[in-house]
Amino acid sequence: MYDFAIIGGGIVGLSTGMALGKRYPNARILVLEKESNWAFHQTGNNSGVIHSGIYYKPGSFKAKFCRDGCLSMVEFCQEHGIDHEVCGKVIVATDEKELPRLENLYKRGFENGIDVKRISPEEVKEIEPHVTCVGGIFVSSTGIVNYKQVCLKYAEIIKQQGGELRLNTKVEKIVTSGNHQVLETNTGTFETRFVINCAGLHSDRVAKMGKADPKAKIVPFRGEYYELTPEKRYLVKGLIYPVPNPDFPFLGVHFTRMIDSSVHAGPNAVLSLKREGYNKTDFDLRDFAEVMAFPGFWKLAAKHADEGIQEIIRSFSKAAFTKSLQKLIPEVQQEDLVPTHAGVRAQALMNDGKLVDDFLIVQGQNSVHVCNAPSPAATSSIEIGKAIVAQIPEQSHLKAVVSQI
């Protein structure tokens, strides 16, 4: 009998396991992951950015957790010797029409308590010599890291705390039995007093297995990237972002220098026809049918039809993708770009077509379900883990353990 079982070995599941081990040092903690490696999906395919929290609605979980998580992630990396760099980033307006949005973003950063500075086009060029713009802001706290390395350290800490880690273990059914729950998996059954669902792309399905209703469905969006050829990496010193469209849920294509010194360009955002579909040809009938039958998707698609069409064009046209990048750095040419890995974002969508724009944590019977944790979840992971543990009702058999801490 385990005290806590976590479903999902991405960065949120592992950070939660680490936080549980700290709060309940004598508890039996189990982490289950269906893949053969930790951080296999969203965490392992993101851009590796330590976000500042500038984009998110003041007072939201995303704003608070990201701002605090930016600090705690850097501290964690420093403590454990994980390669990282706080390099800052520029967000630039490439057209006069974008300047009011840039100003609004600056004000939002200020409201969120972030160190953000207005900079002129000349000052932008001092930071990023090859960028052309009409104005910009500089966010000093943004950084870069390899989140797979972070996850491996989280897993190592869980093991040191006495937790049990199991890869290649897929939860197929959850059965409530008295005051505990039975997890039926492809490798056997596990009994636990409390379940924490951190299943990412499958979090809504796992919630329903556990008789919880997230009132939202995961709709997968694939983000495709190109990489600058090594001889053209000099074009990008750090992180270069456009001003995002506040009515569109994605940040737009941008340049990211990775911790290994490679430079990624992207992503676009297109509907994935498979929840774990990293290639254009990937298709899963169940995943596709669920999205097509979901009224919320069609309402979202109608609202953002123009932007959606442009994203699809960028997906199939390297020339169109390059043109978007040239708004930031005119020197970039098609031959400077080579395809690299894609990621799939697990975005929760409501029945009315509204995106769940904050982290969504749902309470169930002897369970907690993390049903929306896209970017900036990696940056925020330590704070999300602590928040999840704080939401868990005190287990009567563990009260004595807590009182001793």
CSV table of C-alpha atoms in Angstrom, one decimal:
chain,number,residue,atom,x,y,z
A,1,MET,CA,0.0,0.0,0.0
A,2,TYR,CA,1.4,3.4,-1.1
A,3,ASP,CA,0.5,6.6,0.5
A,4,PHE,CA,0.7,8.6,-2.8
A,5,ALA,CA,0.9,7.4,-6.4
A,6,ILE,CA,1.8,9.9,-9.1
A,7,ILE,CA,0.7,9.2,-12.7
A,8,GLY,CA,3.1,10.8,-15.1
A,9,GLY,CA,6.9,11.2,-15.1
A,10,GLY,CA,7.2,14.6,-16.7
A,11,ILE,CA,8.5,17.6,-14.9
A,12,VAL,CA,5.3,18.3,-13.0
A,13,GLY,CA,4.9,14.7,-11.8
A,14,LEU,CA,8.5,14.5,-10.7
A,15,SER,CA,8.5,17.9,-9.0
A,16,THR,CA,5.4,16.8,-7.1
A,17,GLY,CA,7.1,13.6,-6.1
A,18,MET,CA,10.0,15.6,-4.8
A,19,ALA,CA,7.7,18.0,-2.9
A,20,LEU,CA,5.8,15.1,-1.3
A,21,GLY,CA,9.0,13.5,-0.2
A,22,LYS,CA,10.1,16.7,1.5
A,23,ARG,CA,6.7,17.2,3.3
A,24,TYR,CA,6.2,13.5,4.2
A,25,PRO,CA,9.6,12.0,4.6
A,26,ASN,CA,8.2,8.6,5.9
A,27,ALA,CA,5.5,8.3,3.3
A,28,ARG,CA,5.5,5.6,0.6
A,29,ILE,CA,5.6,7.5,-2.7
A,30,LEU,CA,5.3,5.9,-6.1
A,31,VAL,CA,5.8,7.6,-9.5
A,32,LEU,CA,4.5,5.8,-12.6
A,33,GLU,CA,5.6,6.7,-16.2
A,34,LYS,CA,4.4,4.8,-19.3
A,35,GLU,CA,7.5,5.6,-21.4
A,36,SER,CA,11.0,4.2,-21.1
A,37,ASN,CA,12.5,7.6,-20.0
A,38,TRP,CA,11.5,10.5,-17.8
A,39,ALA,CA,10.4,13.8,-19.4
A,40,PHE,CA,9.6,11.9,-22.7
A,41,HIS,CA,6.8,14.2,-24.1
A,42,GLN,CA,6.1,17.9,-23.3
A,43,THR,CA,9.0,18.4,-21.0
A,44,GLY,CA,11.6,16.7,-23.2
A,45,ASN,CA,10.5,18.5,-26.4
A,46,ASN,CA,10.2,22.1,-25.3
A,47,SER,CA,12.5,25.0,-26.0
A,48,GLY,CA,14.4,24.9,-22.7
A,49,VAL,CA,13.5,28.5,-21.7
A,50,ILE,CA,13.3,29.6,-18.1
A,51,HIS,CA,10.4,32.0,-18.5
A,52,SER,CA,10.1,35.3,-16.5
A,53,GLY,CA,6.2,35.3,-16.3
A,54,ILE,CA,5.7,38.5,-18.2
A,55,TYR,CA,2.9,37.3,-20.4
A,56,TYR,CA,0.4,36.0,-17.9
A,57,LYS,CA,-2.6,37.7,-16.3
A,58,PRO,CA,-1.7,39.4,-13.1
A,59,GLY,CA,-2.9,37.3,-10.1
A,60,SER,CA,-3.1,34.1,-12.1
A,61,PHE,CA,-1.4,30.9,-11.1
A,62,LYS,CA,0.7,31.2,-14.2
A,63,ALA,CA,1.9,34.7,-13.3
A,64,LYS,CA,2.7,33.8,-9.7
A,65,PHE,CA,4.2,30.3,-10.2
A,66,CYS,CA,6.2,31.4,-13.2
A,67,ARG,CA,7.7,34.5,-11.5
A,68,ASP,CA,8.6,32.5,-8.4
A,69,GLY,CA,9.5,29.5,-10.4
A,70,CYS,CA,12.0,31.4,-12.5
A,71,LEU,CA,13.9,32.2,-9.3
A,72,SER,CA,13.5,28.7,-7.7
A,73,MET,CA,14.6,27.0,-11.0
A,74,VAL,CA,17.8,29.0,-11.2
A,75,GLU,CA,18.5,28.3,-7.5
A,76,PHE,CA,17.9,24.6,-8.1
A,77,CYS,CA,20.3,24.5,-11.0
A,78,GLN,CA,22.9,26.4,-9.1
A,79,GLU,CA,22.6,24.0,-6.1
A,80,HIS,CA,22.8,20.9,-8.2
A,81,GLY,CA,25.3,22.0,-10.8
A,82,ILE,CA,22.9,21.8,-13.8
A,83,ASP,CA,24.0,23.8,-16.8
A,84,HIS,CA,21.9,27.0,-17.2
A,85,GLU,CA,22.3,30.6,-18.1
A,86,VAL,CA,20.3,33.7,-17.2
A,87,CYS,CA,20.8,35.5,-20.5
A,88,GLY,CA,17.7,37.7,-20.6
A,89,LYS,CA,15.5,38.1,-23.7
A,90,VAL,CA,14.3,40.9,-26.0
A,91,ILE,CA,10.7,41.2,-27.1
A,92,VAL,CA,10.4,43.4,-30.2
A,93,ALA,CA,7.8,45.2,-32.2
A,94,THR,CA,8.6,45.0,-35.9
A,95,ASP,CA,5.8,47.3,-37.0
A,96,GLU,CA,4.4,50.6,-35.6
A,97,LYS,CA,1.0,49.0,-35.1
A,98,GLU,CA,2.6,46.6,-32.6
A,99,LEU,CA,3.9,49.4,-30.3
A,100,PRO,CA,0.7,49.7,-28.2
A,101,ARG,CA,0.8,45.9,-27.6
A,102,LEU,CA,4.4,46.2,-26.6
A,103,GLU,CA,3.6,48.9,-24.2
A,104,ASN,CA,0.8,46.8,-22.7
A,105,LEU,CA,3.2,43.9,-22.3
A,106,TYR,CA,5.6,46.1,-20.5
A,107,LYS,CA,2.9,47.2,-18.1
A,108,ARG,CA,1.9,43.6,-17.5
A,109,GLY,CA,5.5,42.7,-16.7
A,110,PHE,CA,5.6,45.6,-14.2
A,111,GLU,CA,2.3,44.5,-12.6
A,112,ASN,CA,3.7,41.0,-12.3
A,113,GLY,CA,6.7,42.3,-10.4
A,114,ILE,CA,9.2,41.5,-13.2
A,115,ASP,CA,12.4,43.4,-14.0
A,116,VAL,CA,11.5,44.7,-17.5
A,117,LYS,CA,13.0,47.6,-19.3
A,118,ARG,CA,11.9,49.6,-22.4
A,119,ILE,CA,14.7,49.7,-25.0
A,120,SER,CA,15.0,51.6,-28.3
A,121,PRO,CA,15.8,50.0,-31.6
A,122,GLU,CA,19.4,51.0,-31.2
A,123,GLU,CA,19.6,49.4,-27.8
A,124,VAL,CA,18.0,46.3,-29.2
A,125,LYS,CA,20.9,46.1,-31.7
A,126,GLU,CA,23.4,46.4,-28.9
A,127,ILE,CA,22.0,43.2,-27.5
A,128,GLU,CA,21.0,41.5,-30.8
A,129,PRO,CA,22.9,43.1,-33.7
A,130,HIS,CA,20.9,41.4,-36.5
A,131,VAL,CA,17.4,42.3,-35.3
A,132,THR,CA,15.4,44.9,-37.1
A,133,CYS,CA,12.6,46.5,-35.1
A,134,VAL,CA,10.8,49.8,-34.1
A,135,GLY,CA,11.0,49.2,-30.4
A,136,GLY,CA,11.6,46.6,-27.7
A,137,ILE,CA,11.7,45.5,-24.1
A,138,PHE,CA,14.3,43.6,-22.3
A,139,VAL,CA,13.5,41.0,-19.7
A,140,SER,CA,16.6,40.3,-17.7
A,141,SER,CA,15.4,37.3,-15.6
A,142,THR,CA,14.7,34.9,-18.6
A,143,GLY,CA,17.2,32.0,-19.0
A,144,ILE,CA,17.9,28.7,-20.7
A,145,VAL,CA,18.3,25.2,-19.4
A,146,ASN,CA,17.9,21.6,-20.4
A,147,TYR,CA,14.8,20.4,-18.6
A,148,LYS,CA,15.6,16.7,-19.2
A,149,GLN,CA,18.6,17.2,-16.9
A,150,VAL,CA,16.4,18.9,-14.4
A,151,CYS,CA,14.0,16.0,-14.4
A,152,LEU,CA,16.8,13.5,-14.0
A,153,LYS,CA,17.8,15.3,-10.9
A,154,TYR,CA,14.3,15.5,-9.6
A,155,ALA,CA,14.0,11.7,-10.1
A,156,GLU,CA,17.3,11.2,-8.3
A,157,ILE,CA,16.1,13.2,-5.3
A,158,ILE,CA,12.9,11.3,-5.1
A,159,LYS,CA,14.9,8.0,-5.0
A,160,GLN,CA,17.1,9.4,-2.3
A,161,GLN,CA,14.0,10.4,-0.3
A,162,GLY,CA,12.9,6.8,-0.5
A,163,GLY,CA,10.3,7.1,-3.3
A,164,GLU,CA,9.8,4.4,-5.8
A,165,LEU,CA,10.1,5.1,-9.6
A,166,ARG,CA,8.7,2.9,-12.3
A,167,LEU,CA,9.1,3.4,-16.0
A,168,ASN,CA,7.3,1.4,-18.8
A,169,THR,CA,4.2,1.3,-16.5
A,170,LYS,CA,1.0,2.6,-18.1
A,171,VAL,CA,-2.1,3.1,-16.0
A,172,GLU,CA,-5.1,1.5,-17.7
A,173,LYS,CA,-7.8,1.7,-15.1
A,174,ILE,CA,-8.4,3.2,-11.7
A,175,VAL,CA,-10.7,1.4,-9.2
A,176,THR,CA,-11.9,2.9,-5.9
A,177,SER,CA,-11.9,0.3,-3.1
A,178,GLY,CA,-12.9,1.6,0.2
A,179,ASN,CA,-10.6,4.4,1.3
A,180,HIS,CA,-7.9,3.6,-1.2
A,181,GLN,CA,-7.6,3.3,-5.0
A,182,VAL,CA,-6.2,0.5,-7.2
A,183,LEU,CA,-4.2,1.4,-10.2
A,184,GLU,CA,-4.4,-1.3,-12.8
A,185,THR,CA,-1.4,-1.1,-15.2
A,186,ASN,CA,0.3,-3.1,-17.9
A,187,THR,CA,2.8,-4.4,-15.3
A,188,GLY,CA,0.5,-5.2,-12.5
A,189,THR,CA,-1.7,-3.4,-9.9
A,190,PHE,CA,-0.7,-0.9,-7.3
A,191,GLU,CA,-2.8,0.2,-4.2
A,192,THR,CA,-2.6,3.7,-3.0
A,193,ARG,CA,-4.4,6.0,-0.5
A,194,PHE,CA,-4.1,9.0,-2.8
A,195,VAL,CA,-3.6,9.6,-6.5
A,196,ILE,CA,-2.0,12.6,-8.2
A,197,ASN,CA,-2.6,12.8,-11.9
A,198,CYS,CA,0.2,14.6,-13.8
A,199,ALA,CA,-0.4,12.7,-17.1
A,200,GLY,CA,0.0,15.8,-19.4
A,201,LEU,CA,-1.4,15.0,-22.8
A,202,HIS,CA,-3.7,12.3,-21.3
A,203,SER,CA,-4.6,14.1,-18.1
A,204,ASP,CA,-8.3,14.5,-19.0
A,205,ARG,CA,-8.6,10.8,-19.7
A,206,VAL,CA,-6.9,9.8,-16.5
A,207,ALA,CA,-9.1,12.2,-14.5
A,208,LYS,CA,-12.2,10.5,-16.0
A,209,MET,CA,-10.7,7.1,-15.0
A,210,GLY,CA,-10.6,8.5,-11.5
A,211,LYS,CA,-14.2,9.7,-11.7
A,212,ALA,CA,-13.2,13.4,-11.7
A,213,ASP,CA,-14.6,15.9,-14.2
A,214,PRO,CA,-12.1,18.5,-15.4
A,215,LYS,CA,-14.8,20.2,-17.5
A,216,ALA,CA,-12.3,20.6,-20.2
A,217,LYS,CA,-10.7,18.4,-23.0
A,218,ILE,CA,-7.1,18.2,-24.0
A,219,VAL,CA,-6.6,19.4,-27.6
A,220,PRO,CA,-3.0,18.7,-28.8
A,221,PHE,CA,-1.2,21.4,-30.8
A,222,ARG,CA,2.1,20.5,-32.5
A,223,GLY,CA,4.8,23.1,-32.5
A,224,GLU,CA,7.4,22.6,-35.3
A,225,TYR,CA,10.9,24.0,-35.2
A,226,TYR,CA,13.8,24.7,-37.5
A,227,GLU,CA,17.4,25.0,-36.4
A,228,LEU,CA,19.9,27.5,-37.7
A,229,THR,CA,22.8,25.9,-39.4
A,230,PRO,CA,26.0,26.1,-37.3
A,231,GLU,CA,27.6,28.8,-39.6
A,232,LYS,CA,24.6,31.1,-39.1
A,233,ARG,CA,24.3,30.8,-35.3
A,234,TYR,CA,26.1,34.1,-35.0
A,235,LEU,CA,22.8,35.8,-36.0
A,236,VAL,CA,21.3,35.1,-32.6
A,237,LYS,CA,23.0,35.9,-29.3
A,238,GLY,CA,20.2,34.9,-26.9
A,239,LEU,CA,16.4,34.9,-27.0
A,240,ILE,CA,14.4,37.0,-29.5
A,241,TYR,CA,10.6,37.1,-29.4
A,242,PRO,CA,7.9,39.0,-31.3
A,243,VAL,CA,5.1,40.9,-29.6
A,244,PRO,CA,2.4,38.2,-29.2
A,245,ASN,CA,-1.1,38.7,-30.4
A,246,PRO,CA,-3.1,38.9,-27.2
A,247,ASP,CA,-6.1,37.3,-28.9
A,248,PHE,CA,-4.1,34.2,-30.0
A,249,PRO,CA,-3.0,31.7,-27.4
A,250,PHE,CA,0.6,31.2,-28.8
A,251,LEU,CA,3.6,33.4,-28.7
A,252,GLY,CA,4.5,33.4,-32.4
A,253,VAL,CA,7.7,32.1,-34.0
A,254,HIS,CA,10.9,33.2,-32.2
A,255,PHE,CA,14.6,32.5,-31.9
A,256,THR,CA,16.0,30.6,-28.9
A,257,ARG,CA,19.6,29.9,-28.2
A,258,MET,CA,19.7,26.5,-26.4
A,259,ILE,CA,22.0,25.6,-23.6
A,260,ASP,CA,24.1,23.5,-26.1
A,261,SER,CA,24.6,26.7,-28.2
A,262,SER,CA,22.3,25.5,-31.0
A,263,VAL,CA,19.7,28.0,-32.1
A,264,HIS,CA,16.1,26.9,-32.7
A,265,ALA,CA,13.5,28.9,-34.6
A,266,GLY,CA,9.8,28.5,-34.1
A,267,PRO,CA,7.4,27.1,-33.2
A,268,ASN,CA,4.3,27.4,-35.3
A,269,ALA,CA,1.1,25.9,-33.8
A,270,VAL,CA,-1.0,23.4,-35.7
A,271,LEU,CA,-3.6,20.9,-34.6
A,272,SER,CA,-2.0,17.5,-34.0
A,273,LEU,CA,-4.0,14.5,-35.3
A,274,LYS,CA,-2.5,12.4,-32.5
A,275,ARG,CA,-1.9,13.4,-28.9
A,276,GLU,CA,1.7,12.3,-29.2
A,277,GLY,CA,2.0,13.1,-32.9
A,278,TYR,CA,5.4,14.7,-33.5
A,279,ASN,CA,5.3,14.2,-37.3
A,280,LYS,CA,2.9,15.6,-39.8
A,281,THR,CA,1.8,12.1,-40.8
A,282,ASP,CA,1.1,10.9,-37.3
A,283,PHE,CA,-2.5,9.9,-36.9
A,284,ASP,CA,-4.6,8.3,-34.2
A,285,LEU,CA,-8.3,7.6,-34.9
A,286,ARG,CA,-9.5,8.0,-31.3
A,287,ASP,CA,-7.5,11.2,-30.7
A,288,PHE,CA,-8.7,12.7,-34.0
A,289,ALA,CA,-12.4,11.6,-33.6
A,290,GLU,CA,-12.5,13.1,-30.1
A,291,VAL,CA,-11.3,16.5,-31.3
A,292,MET,CA,-13.6,16.5,-34.3
A,293,ALA,CA,-16.6,15.6,-32.1
A,294,PHE,CA,-15.8,18.3,-29.5
A,295,PRO,CA,-17.9,21.5,-30.0
A,296,GLY,CA,-15.3,23.6,-28.2
A,297,PHE,CA,-12.7,22.9,-30.9
A,298,TRP,CA,-14.9,24.2,-33.7
A,299,LYS,CA,-15.8,27.3,-31.8
A,300,LEU,CA,-12.1,27.9,-31.2
A,301,ALA,CA,-11.3,27.3,-34.9
A,302,ALA,CA,-14.0,29.7,-36.1
A,303,LYS,CA,-12.7,32.4,-33.8
A,304,HIS,CA,-9.1,32.1,-34.9
A,305,ALA,CA,-9.6,30.9,-38.5
A,306,ASP,CA,-7.2,33.5,-40.1
A,307,GLU,CA,-4.4,32.8,-37.6
A,308,GLY,CA,-5.0,29.0,-37.9
A,309,ILE,CA,-4.7,29.1,-41.7
A,310,GLN,CA,-1.4,31.0,-41.4
A,311,GLU,CA,-0.1,28.4,-38.9
A,312,ILE,CA,-1.0,25.6,-41.3
A,313,ILE,CA,0.7,27.4,-44.2
A,314,ARG,CA,3.9,27.8,-42.1
A,315,SER,CA,3.7,24.1,-41.4
A,316,PHE,CA,3.8,23.1,-45.1
A,317,SER,CA,5.8,26.0,-46.5
A,318,LYS,CA,9.4,26.6,-45.4
A,319,ALA,CA,9.3,29.8,-47.4
A,320,ALA,CA,6.3,31.1,-45.3
A,321,PHE,CA,8.0,30.0,-42.1
A,322,THR,CA,11.2,31.8,-43.2
A,323,LYS,CA,9.3,35.0,-44.0
A,324,SER,CA,7.9,35.1,-40.5
A,325,LEU,CA,11.4,34.8,-39.1
A,326,GLN,CA,12.7,37.5,-41.4
A,327,LYS,CA,10.4,40.0,-39.7
A,328,LEU,CA,12.8,39.6,-36.7
A,329,ILE,CA,16.1,39.0,-38.6
A,330,PRO,CA,15.9,39.9,-42.3
A,331,GLU,CA,19.2,38.1,-43.0
A,332,VAL,CA,17.8,34.7,-42.4
A,333,GLN,CA,17.4,32.7,-45.6
A,334,GLN,CA,15.7,29.3,-46.3
A,335,GLU,CA,19.0,27.6,-46.7
A,336,ASP,CA,20.0,28.7,-43.2
A,337,LEU,CA,17.3,26.5,-41.6
A,338,VAL,CA,17.1,22.8,-41.1
A,339,PRO,CA,14.1,20.9,-39.6
A,340,THR,CA,14.5,19.8,-36.0
A,341,HIS,CA,12.3,18.1,-33.4
A,342,ALA,CA,8.7,19.1,-32.8
A,343,GLY,CA,6.8,19.3,-29.5
A,344,VAL,CA,3.1,18.8,-28.7
A,345,ARG,CA,1.4,21.1,-26.3
A,346,ALA,CA,-1.4,19.7,-24.2
A,347,GLN,CA,-3.9,22.6,-24.2
A,348,ALA,CA,-7.1,22.2,-22.2
A,349,LEU,CA,-10.2,23.6,-24.0
A,350,MET,CA,-13.6,24.3,-22.6
A,351,ASN,CA,-16.9,23.3,-24.3
A,352,ASP,CA,-17.6,26.9,-25.2
A,353,GLY,CA,-14.4,27.2,-27.2
A,354,LYS,CA,-12.4,29.1,-24.6
A,355,LEU,CA,-8.9,28.0,-23.9
A,356,VAL,CA,-8.1,27.3,-20.2
A,357,ASP,CA,-5.5,30.1,-19.9
A,358,ASP,CA,-4.3,29.2,-16.4
A,359,PHE,CA,-3.0,26.0,-14.7
A,360,LEU,CA,-6.0,23.8,-13.9
A,361,ILE,CA,-5.8,21.6,-10.8
A,362,VAL,CA,-9.0,19.6,-10.1
A,363,GLN,CA,-9.9,17.9,-6.8
A,364,GLY,CA,-11.3,14.3,-6.9
A,365,GLN,CA,-12.0,11.6,-4.4
A,366,ASN,CA,-8.7,10.9,-2.7
A,367,SER,CA,-7.1,12.5,-5.8
A,368,VAL,CA,-5.8,15.6,-7.4
A,369,HIS,CA,-5.7,16.0,-11.2
A,370,VAL,CA,-3.5,18.5,-13.0
A,371,CYS,CA,-5.6,19.0,-16.1
A,372,ASN,CA,-3.9,22.0,-17.8
A,373,ALA,CA,-0.1,22.6,-17.4
A,374,PRO,CA,1.4,23.8,-20.7
A,375,SER,CA,4.1,26.4,-20.8
A,376,PRO,CA,5.4,27.8,-18.5
A,377,ALA,CA,4.9,24.6,-16.4
A,378,ALA,CA,8.6,23.6,-16.7
A,379,THR,CA,9.8,26.9,-15.3
A,380,SER,CA,7.0,26.8,-12.7
A,381,SER,CA,7.5,23.1,-11.8
A,382,ILE,CA,8.9,23.5,-8.3
A,383,GLU,CA,6.2,25.9,-7.4
A,384,ILE,CA,3.5,23.8,-9.0
A,385,GLY,CA,4.7,20.8,-7.1
A,386,LYS,CA,4.5,22.7,-3.8
A,387,ALA,CA,1.1,24.0,-4.6
A,388,ILE,CA,-0.3,20.5,-5.4
A,389,VAL,CA,1.0,19.1,-2.1
A,390,ALA,CA,-0.5,22.1,-0.3
A,391,GLN,CA,-3.9,21.2,-1.8
A,392,ILE,CA,-3.8,17.6,-0.6
A,393,PRO,CA,-6.1,17.0,2.4
A,394,GLU,CA,-4.1,15.9,5.4
A,395,GLN,CA,-4.0,12.1,5.5
A,396,SER,CA,-4.9,10.9,9.0
A,397,HIS,CA,-2.2,8.3,9.0
A,398,LEU,CA,0.4,11.0,8.1
A,399,LYS,CA,-0.5,13.8,10.5
A,400,ALA,CA,2.0,12.6,13.0
A,401,VAL,CA,4.7,12.6,10.3
A,402,VAL,CA,3.9,16.2,9.4
A,403,SER,CA,3.8,17.4,13.0
A,404,GLN,CA,7.4,16.1,13.5
A,405,ILE,CA,8.8,18.2,10.7
